[in-house]
JSON list of C-alpha atoms and ligand atoms in Angstrom, two decimals:
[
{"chain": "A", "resi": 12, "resn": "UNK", "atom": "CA", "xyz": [0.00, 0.00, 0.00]},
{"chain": "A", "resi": 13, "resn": "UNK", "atom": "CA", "xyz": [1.26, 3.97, -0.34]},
{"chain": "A", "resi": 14, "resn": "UNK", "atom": "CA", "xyz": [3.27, 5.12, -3.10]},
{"chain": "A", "resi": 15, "resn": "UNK", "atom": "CA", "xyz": [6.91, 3.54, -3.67]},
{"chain": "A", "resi": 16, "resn": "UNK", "atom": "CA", "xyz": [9.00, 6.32, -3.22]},
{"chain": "A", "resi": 17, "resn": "UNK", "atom": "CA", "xyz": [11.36, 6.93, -5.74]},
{"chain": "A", "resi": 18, "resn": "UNK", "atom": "CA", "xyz": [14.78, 8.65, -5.56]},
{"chain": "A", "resi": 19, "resn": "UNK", "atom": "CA", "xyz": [14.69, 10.07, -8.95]},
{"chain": "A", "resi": 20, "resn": "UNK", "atom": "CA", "xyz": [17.74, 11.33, -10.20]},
{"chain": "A", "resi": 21, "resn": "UNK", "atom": "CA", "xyz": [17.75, 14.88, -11.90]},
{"chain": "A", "resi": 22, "resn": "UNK", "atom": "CA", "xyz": [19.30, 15.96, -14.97]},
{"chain": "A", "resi": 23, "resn": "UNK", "atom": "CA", "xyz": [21.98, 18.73, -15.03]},
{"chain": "A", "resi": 24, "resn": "UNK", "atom": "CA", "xyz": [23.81, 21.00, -17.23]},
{"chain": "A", "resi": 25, "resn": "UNK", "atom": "CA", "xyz": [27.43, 21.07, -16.45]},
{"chain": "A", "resi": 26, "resn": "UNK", "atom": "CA", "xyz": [29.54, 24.39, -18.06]},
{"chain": "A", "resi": 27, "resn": "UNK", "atom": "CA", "xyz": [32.95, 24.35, -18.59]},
{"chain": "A", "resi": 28, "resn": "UNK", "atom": "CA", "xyz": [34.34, 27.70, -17.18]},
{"chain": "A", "resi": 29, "resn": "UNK", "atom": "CA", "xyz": [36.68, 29.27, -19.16]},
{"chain": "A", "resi": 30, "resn": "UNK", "atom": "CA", "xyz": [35.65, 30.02, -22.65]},
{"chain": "A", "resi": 31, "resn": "UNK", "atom": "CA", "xyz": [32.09, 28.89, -21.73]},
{"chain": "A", "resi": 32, "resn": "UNK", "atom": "CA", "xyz": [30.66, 30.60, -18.64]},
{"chain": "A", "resi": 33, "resn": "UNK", "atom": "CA", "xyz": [33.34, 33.15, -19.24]},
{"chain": "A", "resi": 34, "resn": "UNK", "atom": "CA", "xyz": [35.10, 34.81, -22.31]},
{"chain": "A", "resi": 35, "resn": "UNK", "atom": "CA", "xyz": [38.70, 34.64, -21.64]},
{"chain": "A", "resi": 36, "resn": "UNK", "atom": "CA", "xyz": [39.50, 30.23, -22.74]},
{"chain": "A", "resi": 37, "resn": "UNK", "atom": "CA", "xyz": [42.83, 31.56, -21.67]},
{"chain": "A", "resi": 38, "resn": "UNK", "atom": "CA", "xyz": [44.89, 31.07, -18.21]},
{"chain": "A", "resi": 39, "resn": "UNK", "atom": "CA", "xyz": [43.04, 33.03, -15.75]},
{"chain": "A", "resi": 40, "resn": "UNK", "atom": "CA", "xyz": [44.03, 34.06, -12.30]},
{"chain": "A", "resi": 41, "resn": "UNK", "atom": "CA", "xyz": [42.94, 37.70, -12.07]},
{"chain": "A", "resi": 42, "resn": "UNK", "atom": "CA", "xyz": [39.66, 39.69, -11.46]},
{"chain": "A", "resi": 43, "resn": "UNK", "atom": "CA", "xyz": [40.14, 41.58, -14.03]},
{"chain": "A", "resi": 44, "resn": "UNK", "atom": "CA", "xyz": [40.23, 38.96, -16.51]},
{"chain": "A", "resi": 45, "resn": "UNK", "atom": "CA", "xyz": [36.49, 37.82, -15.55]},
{"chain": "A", "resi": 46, "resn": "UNK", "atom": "CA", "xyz": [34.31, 38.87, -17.95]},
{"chain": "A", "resi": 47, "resn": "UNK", "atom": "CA", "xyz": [30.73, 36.76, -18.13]},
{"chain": "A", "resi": 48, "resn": "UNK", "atom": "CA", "xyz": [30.10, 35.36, -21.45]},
{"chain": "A", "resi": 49, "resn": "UNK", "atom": "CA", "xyz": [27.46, 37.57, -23.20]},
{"chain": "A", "resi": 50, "resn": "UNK", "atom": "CA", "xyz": [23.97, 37.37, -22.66]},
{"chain": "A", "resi": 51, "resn": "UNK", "atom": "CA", "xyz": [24.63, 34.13, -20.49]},
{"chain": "A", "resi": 52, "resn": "UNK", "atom": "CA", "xyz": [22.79, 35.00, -17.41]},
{"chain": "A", "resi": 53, "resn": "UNK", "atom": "CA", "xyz": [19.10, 34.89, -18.52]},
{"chain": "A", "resi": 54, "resn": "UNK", "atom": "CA", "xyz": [19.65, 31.42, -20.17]},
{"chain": "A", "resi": 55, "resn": "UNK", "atom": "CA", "xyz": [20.97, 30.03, -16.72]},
{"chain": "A", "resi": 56, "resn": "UNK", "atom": "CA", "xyz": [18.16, 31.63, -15.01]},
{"chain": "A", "resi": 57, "resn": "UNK", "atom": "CA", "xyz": [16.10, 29.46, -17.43]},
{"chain": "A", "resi": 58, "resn": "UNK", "atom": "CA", "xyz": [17.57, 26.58, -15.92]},
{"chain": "A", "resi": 59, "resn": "UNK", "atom": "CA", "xyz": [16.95, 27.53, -12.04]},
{"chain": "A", "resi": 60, "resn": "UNK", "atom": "CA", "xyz": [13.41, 28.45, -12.46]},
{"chain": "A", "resi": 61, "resn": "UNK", "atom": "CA", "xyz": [12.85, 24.48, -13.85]},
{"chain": "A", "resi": 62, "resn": "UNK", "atom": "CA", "xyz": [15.27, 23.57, -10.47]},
{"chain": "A", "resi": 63, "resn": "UNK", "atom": "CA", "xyz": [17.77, 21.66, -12.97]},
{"chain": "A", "resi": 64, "resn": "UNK", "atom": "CA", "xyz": [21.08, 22.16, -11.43]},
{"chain": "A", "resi": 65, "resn": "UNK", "atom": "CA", "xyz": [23.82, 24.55, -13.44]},
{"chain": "A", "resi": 66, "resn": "UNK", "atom": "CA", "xyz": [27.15, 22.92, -12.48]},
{"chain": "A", "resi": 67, "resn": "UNK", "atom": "CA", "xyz": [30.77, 24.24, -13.24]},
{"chain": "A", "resi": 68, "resn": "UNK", "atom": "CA", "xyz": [33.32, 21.86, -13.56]},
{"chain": "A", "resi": 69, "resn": "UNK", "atom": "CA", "xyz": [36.76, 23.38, -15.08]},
{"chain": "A", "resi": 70, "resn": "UNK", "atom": "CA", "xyz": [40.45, 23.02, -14.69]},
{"chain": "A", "resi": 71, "resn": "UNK", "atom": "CA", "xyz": [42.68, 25.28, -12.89]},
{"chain": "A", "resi": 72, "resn": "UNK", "atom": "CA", "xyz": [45.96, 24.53, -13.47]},
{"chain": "A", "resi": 73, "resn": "UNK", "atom": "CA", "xyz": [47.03, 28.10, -12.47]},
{"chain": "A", "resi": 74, "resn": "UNK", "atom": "CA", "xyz": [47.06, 26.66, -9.17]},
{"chain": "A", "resi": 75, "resn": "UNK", "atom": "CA", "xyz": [49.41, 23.76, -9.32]},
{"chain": "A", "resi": 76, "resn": "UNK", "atom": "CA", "xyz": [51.45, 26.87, -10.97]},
{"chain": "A", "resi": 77, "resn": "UNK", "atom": "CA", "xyz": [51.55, 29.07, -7.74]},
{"chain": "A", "resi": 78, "resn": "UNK", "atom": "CA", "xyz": [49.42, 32.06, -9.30]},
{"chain": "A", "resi": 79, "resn": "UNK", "atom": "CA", "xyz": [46.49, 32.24, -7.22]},
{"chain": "A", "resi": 80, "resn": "UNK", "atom": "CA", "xyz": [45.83, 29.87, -4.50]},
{"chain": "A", "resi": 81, "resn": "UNK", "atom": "CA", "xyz": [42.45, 27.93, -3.98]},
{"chain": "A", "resi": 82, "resn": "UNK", "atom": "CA", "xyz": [41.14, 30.27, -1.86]},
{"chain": "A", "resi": 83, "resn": "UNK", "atom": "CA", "xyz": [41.75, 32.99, -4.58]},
{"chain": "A", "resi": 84, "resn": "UNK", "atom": "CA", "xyz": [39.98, 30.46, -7.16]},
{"chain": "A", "resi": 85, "resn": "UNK", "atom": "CA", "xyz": [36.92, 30.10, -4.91]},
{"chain": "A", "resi": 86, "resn": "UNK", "atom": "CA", "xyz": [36.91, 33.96, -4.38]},
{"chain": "A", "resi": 87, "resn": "UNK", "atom": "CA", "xyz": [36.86, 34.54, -8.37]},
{"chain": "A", "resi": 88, "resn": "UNK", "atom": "CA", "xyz": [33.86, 32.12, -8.48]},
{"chain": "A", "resi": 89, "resn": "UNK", "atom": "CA", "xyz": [32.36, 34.15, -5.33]},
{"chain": "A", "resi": 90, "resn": "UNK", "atom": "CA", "xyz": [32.42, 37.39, -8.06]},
{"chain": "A", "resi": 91, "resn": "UNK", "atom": "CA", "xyz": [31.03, 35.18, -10.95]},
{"chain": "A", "resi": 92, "resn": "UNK", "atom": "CA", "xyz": [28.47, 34.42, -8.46]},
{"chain": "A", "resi": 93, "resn": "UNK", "atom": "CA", "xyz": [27.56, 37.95, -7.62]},
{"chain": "A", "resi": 94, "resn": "UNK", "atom": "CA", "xyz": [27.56, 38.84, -11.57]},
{"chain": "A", "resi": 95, "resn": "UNK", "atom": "CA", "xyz": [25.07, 36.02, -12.12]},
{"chain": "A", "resi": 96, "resn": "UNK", "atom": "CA", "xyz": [23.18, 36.80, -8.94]},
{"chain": "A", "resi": 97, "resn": "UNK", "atom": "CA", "xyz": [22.28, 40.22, -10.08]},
{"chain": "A", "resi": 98, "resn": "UNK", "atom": "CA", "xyz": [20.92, 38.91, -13.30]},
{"chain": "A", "resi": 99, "resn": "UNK", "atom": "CA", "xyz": [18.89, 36.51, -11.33]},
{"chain": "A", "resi": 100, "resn": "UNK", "atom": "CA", "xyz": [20.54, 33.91, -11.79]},
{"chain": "A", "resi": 101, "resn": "UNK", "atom": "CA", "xyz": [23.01, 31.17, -10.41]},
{"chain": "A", "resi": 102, "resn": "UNK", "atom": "CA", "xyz": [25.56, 28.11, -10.60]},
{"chain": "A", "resi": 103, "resn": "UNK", "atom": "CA", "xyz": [24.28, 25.60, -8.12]},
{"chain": "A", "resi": 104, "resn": "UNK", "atom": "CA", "xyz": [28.42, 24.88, -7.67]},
{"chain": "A", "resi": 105, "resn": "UNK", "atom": "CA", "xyz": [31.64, 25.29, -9.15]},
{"chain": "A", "resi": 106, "resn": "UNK", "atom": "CA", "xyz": [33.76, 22.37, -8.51]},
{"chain": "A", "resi": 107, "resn": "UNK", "atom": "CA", "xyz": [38.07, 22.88, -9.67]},
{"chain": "A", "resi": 108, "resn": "UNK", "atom": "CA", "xyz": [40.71, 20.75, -10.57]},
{"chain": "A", "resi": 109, "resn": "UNK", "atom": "CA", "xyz": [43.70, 22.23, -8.92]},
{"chain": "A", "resi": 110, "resn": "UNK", "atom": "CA", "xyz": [45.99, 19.92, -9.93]},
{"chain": "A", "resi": 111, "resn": "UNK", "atom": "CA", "xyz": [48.82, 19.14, -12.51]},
{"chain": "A", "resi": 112, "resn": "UNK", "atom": "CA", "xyz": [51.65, 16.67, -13.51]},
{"chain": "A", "resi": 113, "resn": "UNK", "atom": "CA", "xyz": [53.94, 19.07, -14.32]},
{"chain": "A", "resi": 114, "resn": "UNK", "atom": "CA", "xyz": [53.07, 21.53, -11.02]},
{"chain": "A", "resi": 115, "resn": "UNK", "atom": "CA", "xyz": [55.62, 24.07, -9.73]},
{"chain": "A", "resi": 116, "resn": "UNK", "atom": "CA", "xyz": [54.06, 23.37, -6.42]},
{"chain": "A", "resi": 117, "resn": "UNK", "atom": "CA", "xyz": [55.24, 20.11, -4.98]},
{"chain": "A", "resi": 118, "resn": "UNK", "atom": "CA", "xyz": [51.36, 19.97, -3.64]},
{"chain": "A", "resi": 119, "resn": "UNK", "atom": "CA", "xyz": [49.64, 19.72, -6.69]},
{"chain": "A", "resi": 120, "resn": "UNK", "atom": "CA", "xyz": [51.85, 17.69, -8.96]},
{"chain": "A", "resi": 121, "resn": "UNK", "atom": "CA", "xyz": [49.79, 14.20, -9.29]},
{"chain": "A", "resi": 122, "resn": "UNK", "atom": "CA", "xyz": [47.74, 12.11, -12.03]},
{"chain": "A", "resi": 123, "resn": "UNK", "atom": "CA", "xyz": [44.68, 13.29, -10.27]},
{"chain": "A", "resi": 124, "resn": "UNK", "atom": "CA", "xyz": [41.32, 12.10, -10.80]},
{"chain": "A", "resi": 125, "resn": "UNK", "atom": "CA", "xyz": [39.67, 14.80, -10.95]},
{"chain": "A", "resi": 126, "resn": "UNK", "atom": "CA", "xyz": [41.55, 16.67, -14.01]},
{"chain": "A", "resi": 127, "resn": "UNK", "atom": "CA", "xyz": [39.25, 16.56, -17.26]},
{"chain": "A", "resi": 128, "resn": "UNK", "atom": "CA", "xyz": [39.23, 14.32, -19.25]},
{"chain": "A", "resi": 129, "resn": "UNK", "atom": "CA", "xyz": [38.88, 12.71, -16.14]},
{"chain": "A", "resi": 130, "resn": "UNK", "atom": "CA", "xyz": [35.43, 12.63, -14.47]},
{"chain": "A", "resi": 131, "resn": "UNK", "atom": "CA", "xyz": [36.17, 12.52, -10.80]},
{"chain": "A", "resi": 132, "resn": "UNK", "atom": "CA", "xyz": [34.04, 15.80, -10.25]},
{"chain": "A", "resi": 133, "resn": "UNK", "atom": "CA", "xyz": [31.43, 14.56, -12.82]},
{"chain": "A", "resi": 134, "resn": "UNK", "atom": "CA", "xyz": [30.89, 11.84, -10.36]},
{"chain": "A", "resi": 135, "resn": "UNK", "atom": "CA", "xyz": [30.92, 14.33, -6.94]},
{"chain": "A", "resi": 136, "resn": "UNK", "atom": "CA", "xyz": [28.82, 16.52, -8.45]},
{"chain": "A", "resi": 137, "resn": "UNK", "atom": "CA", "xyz": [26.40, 13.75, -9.89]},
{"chain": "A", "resi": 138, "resn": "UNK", "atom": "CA", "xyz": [26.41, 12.40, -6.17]},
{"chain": "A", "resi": 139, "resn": "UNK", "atom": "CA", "xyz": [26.14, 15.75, -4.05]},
{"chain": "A", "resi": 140, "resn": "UNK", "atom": "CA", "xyz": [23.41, 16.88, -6.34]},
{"chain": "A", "resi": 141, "resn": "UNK", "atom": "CA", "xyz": [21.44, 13.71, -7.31]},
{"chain": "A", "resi": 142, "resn": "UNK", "atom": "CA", "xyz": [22.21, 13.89, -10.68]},
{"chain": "A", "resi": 143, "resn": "UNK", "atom": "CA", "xyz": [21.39, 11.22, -13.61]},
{"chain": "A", "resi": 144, "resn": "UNK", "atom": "CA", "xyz": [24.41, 12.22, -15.76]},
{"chain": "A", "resi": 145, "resn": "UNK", "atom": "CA", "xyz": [23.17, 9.86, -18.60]},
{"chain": "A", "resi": 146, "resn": "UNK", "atom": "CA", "xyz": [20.28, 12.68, -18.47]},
{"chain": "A", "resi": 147, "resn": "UNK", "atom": "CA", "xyz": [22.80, 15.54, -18.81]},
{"chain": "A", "resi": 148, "resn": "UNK", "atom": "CA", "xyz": [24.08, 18.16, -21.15]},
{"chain": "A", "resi": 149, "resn": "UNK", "atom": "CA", "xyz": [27.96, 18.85, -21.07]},
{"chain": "A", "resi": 150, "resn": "UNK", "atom": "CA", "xyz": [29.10, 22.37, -22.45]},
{"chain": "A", "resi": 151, "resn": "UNK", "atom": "CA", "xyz": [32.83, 22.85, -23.34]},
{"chain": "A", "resi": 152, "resn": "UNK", "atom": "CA", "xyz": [35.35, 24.58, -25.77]},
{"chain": "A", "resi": 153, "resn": "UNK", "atom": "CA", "xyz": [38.13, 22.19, -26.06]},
{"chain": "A", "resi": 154, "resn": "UNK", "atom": "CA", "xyz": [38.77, 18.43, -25.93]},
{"chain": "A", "resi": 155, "resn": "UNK", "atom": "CA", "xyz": [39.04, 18.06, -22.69]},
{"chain": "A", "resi": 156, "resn": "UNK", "atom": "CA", "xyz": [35.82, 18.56, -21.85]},
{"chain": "A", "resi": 157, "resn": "UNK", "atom": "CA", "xyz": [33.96, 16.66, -24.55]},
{"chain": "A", "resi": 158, "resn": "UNK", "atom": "CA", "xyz": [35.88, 13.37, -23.93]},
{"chain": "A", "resi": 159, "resn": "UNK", "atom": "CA", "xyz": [35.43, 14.03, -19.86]},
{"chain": "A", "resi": 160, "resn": "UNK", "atom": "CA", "xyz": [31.04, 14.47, -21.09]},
{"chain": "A", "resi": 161, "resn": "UNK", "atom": "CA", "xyz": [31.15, 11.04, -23.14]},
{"chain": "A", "resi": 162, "resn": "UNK", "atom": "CA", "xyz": [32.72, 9.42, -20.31]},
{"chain": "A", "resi": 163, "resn": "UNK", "atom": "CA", "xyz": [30.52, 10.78, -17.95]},
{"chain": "A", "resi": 164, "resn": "UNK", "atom": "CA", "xyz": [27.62, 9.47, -20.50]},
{"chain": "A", "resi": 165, "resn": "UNK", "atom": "CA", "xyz": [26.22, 12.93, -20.65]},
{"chain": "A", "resi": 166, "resn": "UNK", "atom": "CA", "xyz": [25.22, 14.43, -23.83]},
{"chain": "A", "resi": 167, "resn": "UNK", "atom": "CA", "xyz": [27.82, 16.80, -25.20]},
{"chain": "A", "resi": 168, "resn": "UNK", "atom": "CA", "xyz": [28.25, 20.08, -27.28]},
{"chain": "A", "resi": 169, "resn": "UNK", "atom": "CA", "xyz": [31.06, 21.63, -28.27]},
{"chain": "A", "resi": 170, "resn": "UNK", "atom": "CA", "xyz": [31.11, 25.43, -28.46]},
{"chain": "A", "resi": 171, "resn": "UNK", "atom": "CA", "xyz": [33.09, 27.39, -31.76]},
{"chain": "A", "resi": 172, "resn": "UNK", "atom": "CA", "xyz": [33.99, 29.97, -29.17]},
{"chain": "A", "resi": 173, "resn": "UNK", "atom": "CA", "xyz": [37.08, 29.66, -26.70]},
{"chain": "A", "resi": 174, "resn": "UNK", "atom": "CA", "xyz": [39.40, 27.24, -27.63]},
{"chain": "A", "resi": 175, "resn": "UNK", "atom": "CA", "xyz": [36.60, 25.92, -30.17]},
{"chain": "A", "resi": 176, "resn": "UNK", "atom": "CA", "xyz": [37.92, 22.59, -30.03]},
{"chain": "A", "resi": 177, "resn": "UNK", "atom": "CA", "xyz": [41.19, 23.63, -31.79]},
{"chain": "A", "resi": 178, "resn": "UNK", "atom": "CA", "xyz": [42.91, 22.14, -28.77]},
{"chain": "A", "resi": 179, "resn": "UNK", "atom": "CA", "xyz": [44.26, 19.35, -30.72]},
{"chain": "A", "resi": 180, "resn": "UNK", "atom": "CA", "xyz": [44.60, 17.04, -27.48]},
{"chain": "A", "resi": 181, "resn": "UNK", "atom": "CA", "xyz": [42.27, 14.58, -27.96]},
{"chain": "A", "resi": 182, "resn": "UNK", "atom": "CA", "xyz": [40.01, 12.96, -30.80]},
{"chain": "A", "resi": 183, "resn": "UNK", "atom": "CA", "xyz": [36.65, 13.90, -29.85]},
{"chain": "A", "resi": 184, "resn": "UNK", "atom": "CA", "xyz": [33.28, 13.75, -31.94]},
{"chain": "A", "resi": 185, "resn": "UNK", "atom": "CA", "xyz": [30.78, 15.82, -29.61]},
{"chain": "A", "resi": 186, "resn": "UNK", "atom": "CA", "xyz": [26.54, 15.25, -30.14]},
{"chain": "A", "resi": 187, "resn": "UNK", "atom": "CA", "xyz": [26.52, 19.19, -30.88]},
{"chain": "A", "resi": 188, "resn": "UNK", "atom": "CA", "xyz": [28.66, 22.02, -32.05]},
{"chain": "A", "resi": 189, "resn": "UNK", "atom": "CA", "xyz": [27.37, 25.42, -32.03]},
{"chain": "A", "resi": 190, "resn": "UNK", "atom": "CA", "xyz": [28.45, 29.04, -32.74]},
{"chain": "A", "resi": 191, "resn": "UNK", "atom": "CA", "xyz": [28.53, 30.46, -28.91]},
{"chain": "A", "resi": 192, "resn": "UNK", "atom": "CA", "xyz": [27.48, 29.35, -24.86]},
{"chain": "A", "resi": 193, "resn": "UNK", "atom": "CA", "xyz": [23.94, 30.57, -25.63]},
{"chain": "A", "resi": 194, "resn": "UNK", "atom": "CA", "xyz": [23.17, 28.76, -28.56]},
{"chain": "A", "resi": 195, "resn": "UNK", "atom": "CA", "xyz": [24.62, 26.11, -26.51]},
{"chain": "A", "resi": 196, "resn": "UNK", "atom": "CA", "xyz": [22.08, 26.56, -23.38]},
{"chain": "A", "resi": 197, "resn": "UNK", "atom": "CA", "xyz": [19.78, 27.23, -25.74]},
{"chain": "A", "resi": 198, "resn": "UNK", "atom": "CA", "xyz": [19.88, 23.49, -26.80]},
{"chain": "A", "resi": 199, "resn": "UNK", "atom": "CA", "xyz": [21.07, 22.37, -23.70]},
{"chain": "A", "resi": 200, "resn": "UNK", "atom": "CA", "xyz": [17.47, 23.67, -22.49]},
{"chain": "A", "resi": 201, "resn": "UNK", "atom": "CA", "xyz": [15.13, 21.82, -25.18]},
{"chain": "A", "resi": 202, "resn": "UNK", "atom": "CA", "xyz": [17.37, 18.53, -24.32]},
{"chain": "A", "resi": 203, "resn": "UNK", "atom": "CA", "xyz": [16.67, 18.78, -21.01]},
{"chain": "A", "resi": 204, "resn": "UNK", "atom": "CA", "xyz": [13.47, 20.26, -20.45]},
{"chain": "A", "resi": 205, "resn": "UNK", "atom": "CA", "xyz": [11.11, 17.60, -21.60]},
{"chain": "A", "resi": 206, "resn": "UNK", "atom": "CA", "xyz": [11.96, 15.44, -18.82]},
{"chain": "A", "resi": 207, "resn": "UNK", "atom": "CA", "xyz": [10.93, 17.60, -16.18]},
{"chain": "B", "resi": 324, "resn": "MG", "atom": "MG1", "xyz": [37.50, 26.15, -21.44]},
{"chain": "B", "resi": 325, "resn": "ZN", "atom": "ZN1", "xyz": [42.75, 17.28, -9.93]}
]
């Protein structure tokens, strides 16, 4: 008797950050070099309105470099935040890859698992947040981040801004390609939305 109660997993739109969320696909360490992709904010909002989480998952090897420590990473994602947050808008959580074989800092030089293409945050995000991944949209400009989607079994699209896949690192066939981030959510959105 009663209703089986189902833990149903949701489906998510993870971003890549640099040359997706924001403009600059280059190394990034600075507040000045923030700049919000254009026009970004009211797609994301799209997303929070239908509760489907907005997930960042990117790479910061400027870390492992000595640049800017975690802290200052997490503070640059505190601004993003802000920027979004007065558009009405928000990433449910950034996650970062500090890591890096080739690290100055003795602290940070490891195979990690959680560098893309690796999906060791796919997975903590999928877990903190409930998320069906097979369900999911990936967004990213280079290689990286399409071979980290299909491995995650998300869907994936490649973006023809940033790094545009020019990358070179890895063979990669993404379900999409499109001209900028909001033709990207745009699509991301009609994947996503029919299934509540
Ligand atoms: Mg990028
Ligand atoms: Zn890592």
């Amino acid at each position: 008797m009663g209703q089986r109660k189902i833990n149903k997993a949701k489906p998510a739109v993870i971003l890549d950050r640099d040359g997706v969320l924001t403009q600059r696909h280059l190394l990034t360490w600075q507040k000045k070099q923030l700049k919000l992709s254009p026009k970004i904010a009211p797609l994301i909002r799209k997303f929070n309105n239908k509760n489907i989480p907005v997930i960042v998952i990117t790479n910061q090897p400027v870390v492992a470099r000595g640049w800017i420590s975690e802290k200052g990473v997490e503070r640059l994602h505190q601004i993003l935040q802000k920027r979004l947050n007065k558009n009405g808008a928000f990433i449910d959580k950034f996650y970062f890859c500090p890591h890096h074989s080739k690290a100055t800092l003795k602290k940070y030089k490891k195979e990690c698992g959680c560098r893309k293409p690796k999906i060791g945050l796919f997975k903590k995000a999928a877990k903190e947040f409930n998320i069906n991944l097979s369900h999911s949209v990936t967004v990213g400009d280079m290689t990286q981040d399409i071979l980290a989607g299909k491995r995650a079994r998300t869907k994936t699209i490649l973006v023809k801004t940033g790094h545009a896949g020019k990358d070179n690192k890895y063979k990669v066939f993404p379900n999409f390609i499109v001209k900028d981030p909001t033709n990207a959510l745009k699509l991301a959105y009609k994947l996503l939305s029919p299934l509540k």
